[in-house]
Tab-separated table of C-alpha atoms in Angstrom:
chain	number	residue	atom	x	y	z
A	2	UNK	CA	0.000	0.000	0.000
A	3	UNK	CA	1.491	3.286	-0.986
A	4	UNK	CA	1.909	6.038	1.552
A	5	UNK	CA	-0.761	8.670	0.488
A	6	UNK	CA	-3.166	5.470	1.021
A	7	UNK	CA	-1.906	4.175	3.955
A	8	UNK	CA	-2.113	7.991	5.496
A	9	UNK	CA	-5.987	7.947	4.323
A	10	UNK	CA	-6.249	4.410	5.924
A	11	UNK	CA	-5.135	5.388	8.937
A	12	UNK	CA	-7.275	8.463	8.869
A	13	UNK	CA	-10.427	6.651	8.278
A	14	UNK	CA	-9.951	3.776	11.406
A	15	UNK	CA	-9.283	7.141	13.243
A	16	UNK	CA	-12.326	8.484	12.623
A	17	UNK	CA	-14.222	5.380	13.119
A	18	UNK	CA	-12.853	4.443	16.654
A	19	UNK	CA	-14.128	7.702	17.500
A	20	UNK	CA	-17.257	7.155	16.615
A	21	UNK	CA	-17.375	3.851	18.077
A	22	UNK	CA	-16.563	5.705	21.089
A	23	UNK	CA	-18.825	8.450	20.992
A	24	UNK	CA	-21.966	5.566	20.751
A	25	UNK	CA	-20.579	3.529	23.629
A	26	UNK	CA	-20.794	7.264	25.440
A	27	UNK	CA	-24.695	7.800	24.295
A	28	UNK	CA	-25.577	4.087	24.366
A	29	UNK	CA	-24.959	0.848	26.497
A	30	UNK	CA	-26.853	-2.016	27.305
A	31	UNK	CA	-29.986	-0.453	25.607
A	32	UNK	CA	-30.469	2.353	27.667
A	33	UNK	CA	-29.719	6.017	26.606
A	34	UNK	CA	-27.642	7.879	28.624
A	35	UNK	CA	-29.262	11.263	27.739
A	36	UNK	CA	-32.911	11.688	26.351
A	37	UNK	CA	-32.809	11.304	22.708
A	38	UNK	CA	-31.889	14.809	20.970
A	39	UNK	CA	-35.910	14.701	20.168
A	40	UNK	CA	-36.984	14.936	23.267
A	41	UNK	CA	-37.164	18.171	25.348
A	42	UNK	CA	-34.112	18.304	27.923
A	43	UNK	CA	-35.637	18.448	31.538
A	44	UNK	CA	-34.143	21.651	32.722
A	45	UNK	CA	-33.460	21.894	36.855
A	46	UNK	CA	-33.138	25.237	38.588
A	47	UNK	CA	-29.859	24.296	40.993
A	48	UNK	CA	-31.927	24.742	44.166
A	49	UNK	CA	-33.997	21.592	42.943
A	50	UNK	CA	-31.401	19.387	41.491
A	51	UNK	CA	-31.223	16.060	43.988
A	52	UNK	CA	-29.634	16.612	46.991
A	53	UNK	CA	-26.600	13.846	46.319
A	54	UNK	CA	-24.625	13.976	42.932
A	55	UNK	CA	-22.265	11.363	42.336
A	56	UNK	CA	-18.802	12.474	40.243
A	57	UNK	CA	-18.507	9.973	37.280
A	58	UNK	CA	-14.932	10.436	35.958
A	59	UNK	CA	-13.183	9.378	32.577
A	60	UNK	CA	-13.488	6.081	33.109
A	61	UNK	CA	-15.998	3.665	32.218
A	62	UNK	CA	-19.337	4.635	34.634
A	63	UNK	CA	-22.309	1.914	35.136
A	64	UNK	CA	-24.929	3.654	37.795
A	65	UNK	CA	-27.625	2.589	36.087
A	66	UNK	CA	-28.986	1.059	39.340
A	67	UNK	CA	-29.286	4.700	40.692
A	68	UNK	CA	-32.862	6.022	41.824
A	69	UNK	CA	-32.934	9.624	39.592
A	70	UNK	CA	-35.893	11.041	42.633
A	71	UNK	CA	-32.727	11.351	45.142
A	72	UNK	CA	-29.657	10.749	43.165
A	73	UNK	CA	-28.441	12.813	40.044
A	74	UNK	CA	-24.829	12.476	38.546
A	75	UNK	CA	-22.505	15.235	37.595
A	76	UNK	CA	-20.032	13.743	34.625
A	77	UNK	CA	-17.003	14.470	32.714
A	78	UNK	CA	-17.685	15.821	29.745
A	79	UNK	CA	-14.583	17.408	28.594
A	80	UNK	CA	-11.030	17.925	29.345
A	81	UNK	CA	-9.590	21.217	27.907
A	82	UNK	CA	-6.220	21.686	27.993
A	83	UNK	CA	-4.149	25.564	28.044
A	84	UNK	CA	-0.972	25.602	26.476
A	85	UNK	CA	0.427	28.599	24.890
A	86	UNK	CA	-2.002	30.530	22.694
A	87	UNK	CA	-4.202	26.420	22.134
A	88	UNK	CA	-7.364	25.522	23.471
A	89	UNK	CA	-7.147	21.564	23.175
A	90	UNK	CA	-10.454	20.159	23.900
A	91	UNK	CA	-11.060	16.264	24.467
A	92	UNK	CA	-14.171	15.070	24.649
A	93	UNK	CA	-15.304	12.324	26.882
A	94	UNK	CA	-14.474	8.733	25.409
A	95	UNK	CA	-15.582	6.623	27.898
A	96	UNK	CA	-19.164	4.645	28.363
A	97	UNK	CA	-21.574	6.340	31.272
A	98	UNK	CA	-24.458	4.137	32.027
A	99	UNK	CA	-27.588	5.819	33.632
A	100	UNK	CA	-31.142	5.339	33.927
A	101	UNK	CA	-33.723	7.173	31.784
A	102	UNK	CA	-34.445	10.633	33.599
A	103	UNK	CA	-31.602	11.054	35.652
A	104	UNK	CA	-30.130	15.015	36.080
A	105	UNK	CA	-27.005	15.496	35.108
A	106	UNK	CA	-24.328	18.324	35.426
A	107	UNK	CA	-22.101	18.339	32.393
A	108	UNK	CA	-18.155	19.026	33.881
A	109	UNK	CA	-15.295	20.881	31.813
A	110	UNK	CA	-12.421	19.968	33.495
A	111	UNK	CA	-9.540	23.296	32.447
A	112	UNK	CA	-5.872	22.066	32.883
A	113	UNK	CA	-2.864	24.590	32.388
A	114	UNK	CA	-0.246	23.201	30.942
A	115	UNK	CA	3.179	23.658	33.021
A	116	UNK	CA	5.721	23.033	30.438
A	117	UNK	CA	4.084	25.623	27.902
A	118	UNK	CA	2.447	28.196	30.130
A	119	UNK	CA	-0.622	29.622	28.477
A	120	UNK	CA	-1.006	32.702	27.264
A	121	UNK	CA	-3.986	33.954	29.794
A	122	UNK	CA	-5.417	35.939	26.406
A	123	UNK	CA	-8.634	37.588	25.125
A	124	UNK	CA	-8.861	34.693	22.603
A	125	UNK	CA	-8.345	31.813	24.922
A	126	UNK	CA	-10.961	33.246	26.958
A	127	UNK	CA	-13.307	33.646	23.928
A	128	UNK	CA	-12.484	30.263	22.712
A	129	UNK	CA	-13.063	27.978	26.436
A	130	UNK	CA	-15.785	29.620	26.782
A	131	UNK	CA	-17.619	28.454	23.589
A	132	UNK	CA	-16.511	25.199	24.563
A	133	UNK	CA	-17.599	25.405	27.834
A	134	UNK	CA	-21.274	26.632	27.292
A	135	UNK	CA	-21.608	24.119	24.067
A	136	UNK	CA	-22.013	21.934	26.914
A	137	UNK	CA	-25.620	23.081	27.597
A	138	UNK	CA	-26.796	21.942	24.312
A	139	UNK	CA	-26.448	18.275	25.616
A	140	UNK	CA	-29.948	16.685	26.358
A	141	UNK	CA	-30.807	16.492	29.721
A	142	UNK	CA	-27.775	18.539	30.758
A	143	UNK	CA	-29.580	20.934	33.566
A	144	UNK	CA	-26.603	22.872	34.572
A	145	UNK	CA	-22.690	23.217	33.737
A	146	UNK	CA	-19.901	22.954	35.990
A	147	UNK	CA	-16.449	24.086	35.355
A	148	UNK	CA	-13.465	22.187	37.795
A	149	UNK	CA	-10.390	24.570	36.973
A	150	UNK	CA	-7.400	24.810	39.794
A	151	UNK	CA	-6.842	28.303	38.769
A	152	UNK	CA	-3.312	29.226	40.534
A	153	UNK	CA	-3.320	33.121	42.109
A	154	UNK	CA	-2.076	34.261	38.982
A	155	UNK	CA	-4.742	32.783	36.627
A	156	UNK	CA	-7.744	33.997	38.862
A	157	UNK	CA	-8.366	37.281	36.908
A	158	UNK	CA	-8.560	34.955	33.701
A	159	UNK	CA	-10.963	32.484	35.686
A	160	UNK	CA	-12.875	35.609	36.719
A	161	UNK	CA	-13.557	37.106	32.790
A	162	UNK	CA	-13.742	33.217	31.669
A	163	UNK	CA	-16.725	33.034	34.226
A	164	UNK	CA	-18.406	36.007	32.888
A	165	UNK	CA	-18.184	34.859	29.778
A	166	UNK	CA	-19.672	31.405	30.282
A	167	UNK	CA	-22.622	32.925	31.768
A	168	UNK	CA	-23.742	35.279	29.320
A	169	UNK	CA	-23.464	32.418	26.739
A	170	UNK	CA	-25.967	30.087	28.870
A	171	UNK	CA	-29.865	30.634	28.957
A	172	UNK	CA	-30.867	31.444	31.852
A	173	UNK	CA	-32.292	28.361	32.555
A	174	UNK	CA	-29.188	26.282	32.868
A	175	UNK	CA	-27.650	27.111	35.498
A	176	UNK	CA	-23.717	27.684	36.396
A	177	UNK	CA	-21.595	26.249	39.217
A	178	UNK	CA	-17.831	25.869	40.247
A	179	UNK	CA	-15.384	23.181	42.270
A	180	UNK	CA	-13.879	25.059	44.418
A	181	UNK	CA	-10.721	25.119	46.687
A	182	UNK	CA	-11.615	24.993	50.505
A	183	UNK	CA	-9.591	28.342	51.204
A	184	UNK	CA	-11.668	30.479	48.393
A	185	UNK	CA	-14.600	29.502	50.263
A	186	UNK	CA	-12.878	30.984	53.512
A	187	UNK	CA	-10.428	32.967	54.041
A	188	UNK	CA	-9.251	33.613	50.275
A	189	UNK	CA	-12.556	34.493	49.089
A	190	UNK	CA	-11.998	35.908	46.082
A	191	UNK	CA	-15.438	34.220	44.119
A	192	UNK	CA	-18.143	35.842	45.762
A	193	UNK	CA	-19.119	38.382	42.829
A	194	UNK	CA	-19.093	35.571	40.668
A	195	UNK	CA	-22.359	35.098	38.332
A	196	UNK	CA	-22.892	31.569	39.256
A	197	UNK	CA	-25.562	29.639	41.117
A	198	UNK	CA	-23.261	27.466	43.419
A	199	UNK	CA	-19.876	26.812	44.278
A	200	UNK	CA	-18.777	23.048	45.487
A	201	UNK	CA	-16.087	23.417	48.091
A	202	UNK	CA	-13.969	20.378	48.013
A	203	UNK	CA	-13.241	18.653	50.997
A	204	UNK	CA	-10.846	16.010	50.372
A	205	UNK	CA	-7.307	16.511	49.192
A	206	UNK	CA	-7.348	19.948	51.170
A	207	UNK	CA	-3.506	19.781	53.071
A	208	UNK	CA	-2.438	21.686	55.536
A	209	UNK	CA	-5.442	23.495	56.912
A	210	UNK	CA	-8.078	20.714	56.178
A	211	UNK	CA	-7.844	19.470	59.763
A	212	UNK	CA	-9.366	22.710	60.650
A	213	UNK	CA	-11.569	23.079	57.934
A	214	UNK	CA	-13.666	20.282	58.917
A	215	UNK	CA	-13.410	21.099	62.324
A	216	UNK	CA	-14.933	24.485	61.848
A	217	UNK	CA	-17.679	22.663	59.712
A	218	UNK	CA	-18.123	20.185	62.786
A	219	UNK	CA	-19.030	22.558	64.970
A	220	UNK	CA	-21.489	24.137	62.653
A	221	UNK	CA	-19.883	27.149	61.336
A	222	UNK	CA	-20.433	28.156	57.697
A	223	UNK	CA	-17.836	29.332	55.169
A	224	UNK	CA	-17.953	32.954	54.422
A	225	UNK	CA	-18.297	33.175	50.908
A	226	UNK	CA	-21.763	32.591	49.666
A	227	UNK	CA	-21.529	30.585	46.922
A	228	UNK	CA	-20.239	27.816	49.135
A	229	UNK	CA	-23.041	27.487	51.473
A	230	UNK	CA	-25.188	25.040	49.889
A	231	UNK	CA	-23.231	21.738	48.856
A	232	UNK	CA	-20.294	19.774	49.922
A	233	UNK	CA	-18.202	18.146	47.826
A	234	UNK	CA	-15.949	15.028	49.817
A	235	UNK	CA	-14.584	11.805	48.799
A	236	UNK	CA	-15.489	8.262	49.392
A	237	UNK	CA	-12.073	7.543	50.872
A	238	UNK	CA	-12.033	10.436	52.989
A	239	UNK	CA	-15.439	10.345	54.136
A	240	UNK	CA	-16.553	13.172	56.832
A	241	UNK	CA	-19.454	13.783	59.696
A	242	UNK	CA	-21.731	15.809	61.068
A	243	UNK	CA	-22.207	17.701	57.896
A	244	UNK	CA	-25.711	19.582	57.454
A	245	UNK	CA	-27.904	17.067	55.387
A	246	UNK	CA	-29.982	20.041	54.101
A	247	UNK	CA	-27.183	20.701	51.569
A	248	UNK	CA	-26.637	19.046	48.364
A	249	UNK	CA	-23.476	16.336	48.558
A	250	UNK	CA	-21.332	15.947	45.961
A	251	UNK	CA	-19.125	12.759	45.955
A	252	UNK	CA	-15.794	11.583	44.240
A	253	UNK	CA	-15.120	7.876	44.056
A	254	UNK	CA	-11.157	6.935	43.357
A	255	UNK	CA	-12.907	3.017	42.947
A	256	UNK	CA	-15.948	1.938	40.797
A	257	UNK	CA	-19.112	2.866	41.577
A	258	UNK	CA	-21.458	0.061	42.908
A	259	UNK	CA	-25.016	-0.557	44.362
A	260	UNK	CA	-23.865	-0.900	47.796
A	261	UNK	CA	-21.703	2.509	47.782
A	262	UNK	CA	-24.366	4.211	46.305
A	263	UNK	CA	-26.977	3.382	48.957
A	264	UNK	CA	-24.647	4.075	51.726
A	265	UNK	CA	-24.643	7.403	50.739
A	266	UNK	CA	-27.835	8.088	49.965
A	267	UNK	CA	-29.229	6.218	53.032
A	268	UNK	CA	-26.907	8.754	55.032
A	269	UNK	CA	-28.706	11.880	53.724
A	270	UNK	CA	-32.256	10.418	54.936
């Protein structure tokens, strides 16, 4: 086979193993992840969405044993990568498996790039942001969450990225943030942020997560507002007394089962 053909060859298995991949994504086991395109996408305000939403990672996701009345599922939906003057977006590639009319939160995950610093410019905010609020026109997608580690130098960019998310989103999808513990304390810098709901995380949190969670504990709440209405914590770093009339979101490093599932959910009864 001659070059040109075994460069259009290669092209063309490309393309197909990504379309393979995009139907084990939409389909599995005869159940549709989302509600066909046809059918209207059941929008949520935030203050309604279930009050415990699971984190389903890149990585093959079966919950379709979940009960969508008390459990919705916030999912990876793209990884977007800053280097330089690039937006690389990569979509999701790997099967999520949930029951007919279950909520979900569609999640850009933003990654700097440390070897080739990005830019930080005008047209990298312009450009995340359309792939960030694209996001919306997923079926059944209710609201869009963005998980970006911005570093102290990055937060004026996170701030004008923000802003322009929201004002590409209808109004009725609604916008909401990871956040770092300390931004929801004492280096609040997100509180004139347009968006419906911060998640502070509560796992991984070093140095001053001891009294983090002891300050929760005892019933205090964080300052900023944003923060005040979810959790977000990690099966392997599980934590008490927390208020069960906010909405828990919850990382699993393992596979998802039944049994984990229920634990959690029979906790927030």
């Amino acid at each position: 086979m001659r070059s040109g053909q075994l460069r259009k060859a290669f092209a063309a298995f490309a393309v197909a193993m990504l379309m393979l991949a995009s139907l084990a994504l939409a389909f599995k086991k005869g159940r549709a992840v989302f509600i066909e395109p046809t059918t209207a996408a059941t929008i949520t305000p935030s203050n309604q969405m279930p009050r415990v939403v699971l984190w389903a990672w890149e990585r093959p996701v079966d919950l379709h044993f979940i009960d969508p009345r008390d459990t919705g599922v916030a999912f990876l939906a793209r990884t977007i990568h800053l280097r330089t003057n690039e937006v690389v977006v990569r979509p999701r590639l790997q099967p999520l498996d949930l029951p007919e009319g279950t909520e979900v939160i569609a999640v850009a995950r933003v990654e700097s790039d440390q070897r080739t610093k990005p830019d930080l410019s005008a047209q990298q905010t312009d450009e995340l942001a359309a792939a960030i609020a694209e996001l919306a026109r997923l079926p059944n997608v209710s609201s869009i969450q963005i998980d970006f580690d911005a570093t102290r130098s990055e937060r004026t960019f996170y701030h004008d990225l923000i802003l322009a998310v929201r004002t590409r989103l209808p109004a009725s999808v609604a916008l909401s943030i990871t956040a770092l513990a300390s931004w929801c304390s004492d280096d609040d810098w997100i509180s004139d942020l347009p968006i419906d709901e911060a998640v502070p995380m509560l796992f991984r949190m070093g140095p001053d997560g001891r009294q983090i969670r002891n300050r929760l504990a005892s019933g205090e709440e964080f300052p900023s507002r944003p923060c005040r209405n979810s959790y977000g914590i990690s099966t392997d770093e599980p934590l008490r007394n927390l208020s069960a009339a906010k909405r828990l979101y919850v990382f699993n490093p393992g596979a998802w089962t039944e049994i984990s599932v229920r634990a959690i959910t029979d906790s927030r009864r």
